[in-house]
GROMACS .gro file of C-alpha atoms in nm:
model
  295
    1MET     CA    1   6.511   9.401  -8.233
    2ALA     CA    2   6.733   9.538  -8.568
    3GLU     CA    3   6.454   9.770  -8.574
    4CYS     CA    4   6.546   9.943  -8.208
    5THR     CA    5   6.860   9.814  -8.286
    6THR     CA    6   6.898  10.119  -8.534
    7LEU     CA    7   6.663  10.353  -8.352
    8ASP     CA    8   6.901  10.322  -8.054
    9SER     CA    9   7.172  10.352  -8.239
   10LEU     CA   10   7.053  10.725  -8.379
   11LEU     CA   11   6.935  10.785  -8.021
   12GLU     CA   12   7.260  10.754  -7.867
   13MET     CA   13   7.467  10.981  -8.159
   14GLY     CA   14   7.259  11.239  -8.036
   15PHE     CA   15   6.964  11.240  -8.340
   16ASP     CA   16   6.599  11.378  -8.211
   17ARG     CA   17   6.366  11.087  -8.129
   18ASN     CA   18   6.101  11.165  -8.325
   19ARG     CA   19   6.361  11.270  -8.627
   20ALA     CA   20   6.532  10.874  -8.557
   21GLU     CA   21   6.121  10.717  -8.555
   22ARG     CA   22   6.069  10.931  -8.856
   23ALA     CA   23   6.402  10.763  -9.019
   24VAL     CA   24   6.415  10.412  -8.923
   25ALA     CA   25   6.030  10.431  -9.035
   26HIS     CA   26   6.090  10.555  -9.415
   27THR     CA   27   6.372  10.384  -9.456
   28GLY     CA   28   6.191  10.042  -9.397
   29ASN     CA   29   6.468   9.947  -9.168
   30GLN     CA   30   6.729   9.914  -9.397
   31GLY     CA   31   7.012   9.998  -9.172
   32ILE     CA   32   7.197  10.268  -9.009
   33GLU     CA   33   7.305  10.434  -9.301
   34ARG     CA   34   7.072  10.347  -9.490
   35ALA     CA   35   6.901  10.630  -9.173
   36MET     CA   36   7.122  10.883  -9.177
   37ASP     CA   37   7.167  10.940  -9.536
   38TRP     CA   38   6.798  10.965  -9.488
   39LEU     CA   39   6.828  11.231  -9.207
   40MET     CA   40   7.090  11.416  -9.389
   41GLU     CA   41   6.889  11.387  -9.729
   42HIS     CA   42   6.560  11.585  -9.539
   43GLU     CA   43   6.711  11.730  -9.227
   44ASN     CA   44   6.507  12.068  -9.414
   45ASP     CA   45   6.158  11.966  -9.441
   46PRO     CA   46   5.897  12.179  -9.264
   47ASP     CA   47   5.770  11.807  -9.180
   48ILE     CA   48   6.114  11.712  -8.988
   49ASP     CA   49   6.023  11.807  -8.652
   50GLU     CA   50   5.668  11.769  -8.669
   51PRO     CA   51   5.522  11.457  -8.346
   52TYR     CA   52   5.569  11.133  -8.579
   53VAL     CA   53   5.271  10.895  -8.540
   54PRO     CA   54   5.323  10.612  -8.695
   55PRO     CA   55   5.106  10.360  -8.977
   56ALA     CA   56   4.807  10.168  -8.830
   57GLY     CA   57   4.981   9.854  -8.746
   58ASN     CA   58   5.306   9.920  -8.725
   59THR     CA   59   5.426   9.985  -8.442
   60LEU     CA   60   5.861  10.027  -8.380
   61GLY     CA   61   5.960   9.711  -8.218
   62SER     CA   62   5.647   9.561  -8.230
   63THR     CA   63   5.677   9.142  -8.186
   64GLU     CA   64   5.411   9.069  -8.498
   65GLU     CA   65   5.541   9.268  -8.753
   66GLN     CA   66   5.887   9.086  -8.676
   67ILE     CA   67   5.664   8.784  -8.761
   68GLN     CA   68   5.513   8.871  -9.058
   69SER     CA   69   5.797   9.087  -9.249
   70PRO     CA   70   6.017   8.809  -9.431
   71THR     CA   71   6.323   9.045  -9.437
   72GLU     CA   72   6.294   9.161  -9.079
   73THR     CA   73   6.319   8.779  -9.020
   74SER     CA   74   6.570   8.683  -9.246
   75GLU     CA   75   6.785   9.038  -9.066
   76SER     CA   76   6.692   8.881  -8.675
   77ILE     CA   77   6.848   8.539  -8.826
   78GLU     CA   78   7.195   8.616  -8.978
   79VAL     CA   79   7.185   8.879  -8.606
   80LEU     CA   80   7.137   8.530  -8.483
   81ASN     CA   81   7.400   8.333  -8.682
   82GLU     CA   82   7.651   8.634  -8.612
   83GLU     CA   83   7.651   8.649  -8.254
   84GLY     CA   84   7.607   8.287  -8.183
   85ASP     CA   85   7.276   8.103  -8.009
   86SER     CA   86   7.257   8.340  -7.688
   87LYS     CA   87   7.117   8.683  -7.756
   88GLN     CA   88   7.388   8.878  -7.493
   89PRO     CA   89   7.406   9.267  -7.476
   90MET     CA   90   7.654   9.436  -7.648
   91THR     CA   91   7.935   9.618  -7.424
   92GLU     CA   92   7.986  10.023  -7.333
   93GLU     CA   93   8.330   9.978  -7.544
   94GLU     CA   94   8.128   9.809  -7.810
   95LYS     CA   95   7.884  10.067  -7.782
   96LYS     CA   96   8.112  10.263  -7.817
   97GLU     CA   97   8.283  10.142  -8.107
   98GLN     CA   98   7.978  10.174  -8.279
   99VAL     CA   99   7.911  10.501  -8.232
  100LYS     CA  100   8.236  10.574  -8.371
  101ARG     CA  101   8.209  10.415  -8.633
  102LEU     CA  102   7.909  10.588  -8.735
  103GLU     CA  103   8.041  10.907  -8.633
  104GLU     CA  104   8.302  10.870  -8.851
  105LEU     CA  105   8.046  10.759  -9.105
  106MET     CA  106   7.819  11.025  -9.104
  107LYS     CA  107   8.064  11.293  -9.101
  108ALA     CA  108   8.209  11.127  -9.448
  109ARG     CA  109   7.834  11.137  -9.546
  110GLN     CA  110   7.820  11.561  -9.469
  111GLU     CA  111   8.134  11.618  -9.596
  112GLU     CA  112   7.997  11.438  -9.953
  113ARG     CA  113   7.678  11.668  -9.923
  114ARG     CA  114   7.858  11.964  -9.813
  115GLU     CA  115   8.140  11.867 -10.120
  116ARG     CA  116   7.859  11.826 -10.382
  117GLU     CA  117   7.680  12.150 -10.248
  118ARG     CA  118   7.953  12.364 -10.292
  119GLN     CA  119   8.009  12.220 -10.678
  120GLU     CA  120   7.670  12.300 -10.765
  121GLU     CA  121   7.712  12.619 -10.583
  122VAL     CA  122   8.028  12.712 -10.800
  123ASP     CA  123   7.794  12.543 -11.148
  124ARG     CA  124   7.526  12.762 -11.069
  125GLU     CA  125   7.811  13.090 -11.045
  126LYS     CA  126   7.886  12.948 -11.395
  127GLN     CA  127   7.606  13.056 -11.516
  128ARG     CA  128   7.528  13.311 -11.362
  129ARG     CA  129   7.820  13.462 -11.493
  130LYS     CA  130   7.764  13.259 -11.854
  131HIS     CA  131   7.396  13.495 -11.834
  132GLY     CA  132   7.578  13.788 -11.647
  133GLN     CA  133   7.832  13.828 -12.088
  134GLU     CA  134   7.506  13.720 -12.237
  135LEU     CA  135   7.253  13.989 -12.089
  136LEU     CA  136   7.674  14.242 -12.145
  137GLN     CA  137   7.688  14.154 -12.498
  138VAL     CA  138   7.366  14.221 -12.587
  139LYS     CA  139   7.387  14.569 -12.415
  140GLN     CA  140   7.646  14.631 -12.635
  141LYS     CA  141   7.473  14.551 -12.911
  142LEU     CA  142   7.214  14.752 -12.904
  143GLN     CA  143   7.444  15.063 -12.761
  144ASP     CA  144   7.700  15.010 -13.120
  145ASP     CA  145   7.365  14.960 -13.285
  146GLU     CA  146   7.266  15.321 -13.118
  147MET     CA  147   7.613  15.462 -13.220
  148LYS     CA  148   7.528  15.348 -13.624
  149LYS     CA  149   7.235  15.517 -13.594
  150LEU     CA  150   7.350  15.853 -13.428
  151ALA     CA  151   7.640  15.833 -13.729
  152ASP     CA  152   7.352  15.808 -14.005
  153LEU     CA  153   7.135  16.065 -13.931
  154ARG     CA  154   7.466  16.324 -13.849
  155ARG     CA  155   7.593  16.215 -14.201
  156ARG     CA  156   7.215  16.269 -14.374
  157GLU     CA  157   7.196  16.592 -14.159
  158LYS     CA  158   7.550  16.724 -14.303
  159MET     CA  159   7.450  16.613 -14.667
  160GLU     CA  160   7.139  16.798 -14.650
  161ASP     CA  161   7.312  17.154 -14.571
  162LYS     CA  162   7.553  17.117 -14.851
  163LEU     CA  163   7.248  17.042 -15.029
  164ALA     CA  164   7.119  17.308 -14.888
  165LYS     CA  165   7.385  17.545 -14.915
  166GLN     CA  166   7.441  17.435 -15.277
  167ARG     CA  167   7.074  17.532 -15.357
  168VAL     CA  168   7.104  17.875 -15.324
  169LYS     CA  169   7.449  17.890 -15.437
  170ASP     CA  170   7.274  17.770 -15.787
  171LYS     CA  171   6.994  18.007 -15.684
  172ILE     CA  172   7.287  18.316 -15.681
  173ALA     CA  173   7.415  18.171 -15.995
  174ARG     CA  174   7.058  18.192 -16.130
  175ASP     CA  175   6.994  18.518 -16.063
  176ARG     CA  176   7.308  18.676 -16.174
  177GLU     CA  177   7.237  18.542 -16.509
  178GLU     CA  178   6.934  18.656 -16.497
  179ARG     CA  179   7.016  19.014 -16.378
  180ALA     CA  180   7.261  18.984 -16.568
  181ARG     CA  181   7.063  18.950 -16.887
  182LYS     CA  182   6.815  19.221 -16.785
  183PHE     CA  183   7.020  19.493 -16.692
  184GLY     CA  184   7.307  19.403 -17.000
  185GLY     CA  185   7.057  19.426 -17.252
  186GLY     CA  186   7.030  19.139 -17.308
  187SER     CA  187   7.394  19.097 -17.428
  188SER     CA  188   7.460  18.726 -17.414
  189SER     CA  189   7.704  18.676 -17.115
  190THR     CA  190   7.754  18.373 -16.839
  191GLY     CA  191   7.585  18.326 -16.577
  192LEU     CA  192   7.907  18.471 -16.288
  193SER     CA  193   8.028  18.710 -16.565
  194SER     CA  194   7.846  19.096 -16.582
  195PRO     CA  195   7.812  19.188 -16.869
  196PRO     CA  196   8.110  19.340 -17.076
  197SER     CA  197   8.177  19.666 -16.993
  198GLU     CA  198   8.056  19.950 -17.252
  199ALA     CA  199   8.406  20.182 -17.308
  200PRO     CA  200   8.275  20.586 -17.291
  201PRO     CA  201   8.196  20.647 -17.703
  202GLN     CA  202   8.434  20.844 -17.846
  203SER     CA  203   8.345  21.149 -17.844
  204PRO     CA  204   8.264  21.342 -18.206
  205PRO     CA  205   8.538  21.659 -18.344
  206GLU     CA  206   8.274  21.886 -18.316
  207ASN     CA  207   8.180  21.780 -17.924
  208GLN     CA  208   8.486  21.832 -17.724
  209GLY     CA  209   8.436  22.051 -17.496
  210ALA     CA  210   8.157  21.879 -17.350
  211PRO     CA  211   8.275  21.690 -17.022
  212PRO     CA  212   8.329  21.373 -17.000
  213ALA     CA  213   8.061  21.097 -16.850
  214LYS     CA  214   8.041  20.954 -16.562
  215LYS     CA  215   8.292  20.605 -16.558
  216ASP     CA  216   8.087  20.301 -16.533
  217TYR     CA  217   8.212  20.035 -16.258
  218ASP     CA  218   8.135  19.709 -16.277
  219ASP     CA  219   8.319  19.557 -15.986
  220CYS     CA  220   8.141  19.672 -15.646
  221ARG     CA  221   8.433  19.611 -15.292
  222ILE     CA  222   8.208  19.548 -14.954
  223GLN     CA  223   8.352  19.544 -14.679
  224VAL     CA  224   8.160  19.402 -14.360
  225ARG     CA  225   8.181  19.466 -13.988
  226LEU     CA  226   8.064  19.143 -13.779
  227LEU     CA  227   7.887  19.161 -13.468
  228ASP     CA  228   8.196  19.064 -13.313
  229GLY     CA  229   8.415  19.389 -13.429
  230THR     CA  230   8.570  19.129 -13.729
  231THR     CA  231   8.506  19.227 -14.038
  232LEU     CA  232   8.527  19.082 -14.426
  233SER     CA  233   8.580  19.211 -14.755
  234THR     CA  234   8.509  19.100 -15.102
  235VAL     CA  235   8.408  19.213 -15.444
  236PHE     CA  236   8.076  19.186 -15.608
  237LYS     CA  237   7.985  19.242 -15.933
  238ALA     CA  238   7.782  19.563 -15.969
  239GLN     CA  239   7.461  19.362 -16.101
  240GLU     CA  240   7.435  19.139 -15.815
  241PRO     CA  241   7.198  19.139 -15.574
  242LEU     CA  242   7.196  19.238 -15.276
  243ALA     CA  243   7.094  18.832 -15.118
  244ALA     CA  244   7.471  18.748 -15.263
  245VAL     CA  245   7.654  19.022 -15.004
  246ARG     CA  246   7.367  18.862 -14.764
  247VAL     CA  247   7.481  18.485 -14.844
  248TYR     CA  248   7.793  18.558 -14.800
  249VAL     CA  249   7.825  18.748 -14.524
  250GLN     CA  250   7.597  18.353 -14.381
  251MET     CA  251   7.845  18.098 -14.501
  252ASN     CA  252   8.173  18.298 -14.372
  253GLY     CA  253   8.065  18.487 -14.039
  254ALA     CA  254   7.672  18.511 -13.919
  255ASN     CA  255   7.759  18.149 -13.717
  256GLY     CA  256   7.349  18.097 -13.796
  257GLU     CA  257   7.257  18.433 -13.631
  258ASP     CA  258   6.957  18.628 -13.791
  259PHE     CA  259   7.107  18.999 -13.897
  260ASN     CA  260   7.056  19.257 -14.101
  261LEU     CA  261   7.296  19.491 -14.327
  262ILE     CA  262   7.289  19.872 -14.282
  263THR     CA  263   7.478  20.132 -14.430
  264PRO     CA  264   7.600  20.391 -14.106
  265TYR     CA  265   7.583  20.706 -14.263
  266PRO     CA  266   7.419  20.763 -14.412
  267ARG     CA  267   7.206  20.518 -14.233
  268ARG     CA  268   7.009  20.313 -14.389
  269VAL     CA  269   6.803  19.945 -14.324
  270TYR     CA  270   6.774  19.749 -14.600
  271THR     CA  271   6.461  19.528 -14.592
  272GLU     CA  272   6.355  19.208 -14.778
  273LEU     CA  273   6.257  19.382 -15.069
  274ASP     CA  274   6.643  19.545 -15.084
  275MET     CA  275   6.772  19.240 -15.107
  276GLU     CA  276   6.686  19.186 -15.470
  277LYS     CA  277   6.812  19.488 -15.596
  278PRO     CA  278   7.163  19.512 -15.727
  279LEU     CA  279   7.428  19.723 -15.598
  280ARG     CA  280   7.466  19.918 -15.825
  281GLU     CA  281   7.082  20.052 -15.787
  282LEU     CA  282   7.145  20.070 -15.373
  283GLY     CA  283   7.376  20.298 -15.512
  284LEU     CA  284   7.653  20.040 -15.298
  285VAL     CA  285   7.946  20.072 -15.633
  286PRO     CA  286   8.205  20.077 -15.673
  287SER     CA  287   8.262  20.018 -15.271
  288ALA     CA  288   8.063  20.072 -14.918
  289VAL     CA  289   8.090  19.940 -14.589
  290LEU     CA  290   7.782  19.779 -14.407
  291VAL     CA  291   7.676  19.687 -14.067
  292VAL     CA  292   7.561  19.322 -13.904
  293THR     CA  293   7.361  19.382 -13.659
  294LYS     CA  294   7.056  19.187 -13.451
  295LYS     CA  295   6.723  19.120 -13.544
   0.00000   0.00000   0.00000
């Protein structure tokens, strides 16, 4: 009778008969509360609405099962003791009161379940945010490492450019020193200084009527007109090669472009072979105007 009473209570509360029978069977007829808990926990099971077939020999409301089950027998005895020797059916008011109490209990269980689900959702959201922050930190670290690599690469490039310019300067200095020794007749002089100027020899008294000797210039003023119309002007030694002028233009106004050096009048385009010749040999002493043109 207890099993049928639990089943009837579930049916009166609006549960489907198939679900109610399944809940009573799976909880072993341990009361309405256990059956309701089982229904709420398994309401999303895929087979919850499939037709329930009780195991062989286990029929809801079976008299034999009630006689063989000690648990059900003790429960029946307790019901009999509470209700007295005579079994009287529940009145409508008692049924309504029981249904009301069970509905309140079910609402409380449902509220507990919703609260538990909300807490689980909050925990999942916290975990998701934590994971997102960790990913953001990893991404930021990778970006920082990449920026450091780029900065190191730029520093190395600048250092290589600086060393390359220094090598060019050293080569120019060596060329100056070599040409000074070559054209100075082996006289001792520094790499950046030109051979000492030779004073025109004093003519002996008997040569007073001879014409004066041509002045030998040691310096050469070069004016360079760039592609944008601006000009550069500086002084070189007469024995320096034309390559020194080219390097000066490259470092002060060429902007990395390849160019030629020419004289406008008489027009002459200087070749790579001319770059090794001294300014004096090219006829650019004591002063000259050079024009930069594109190759």
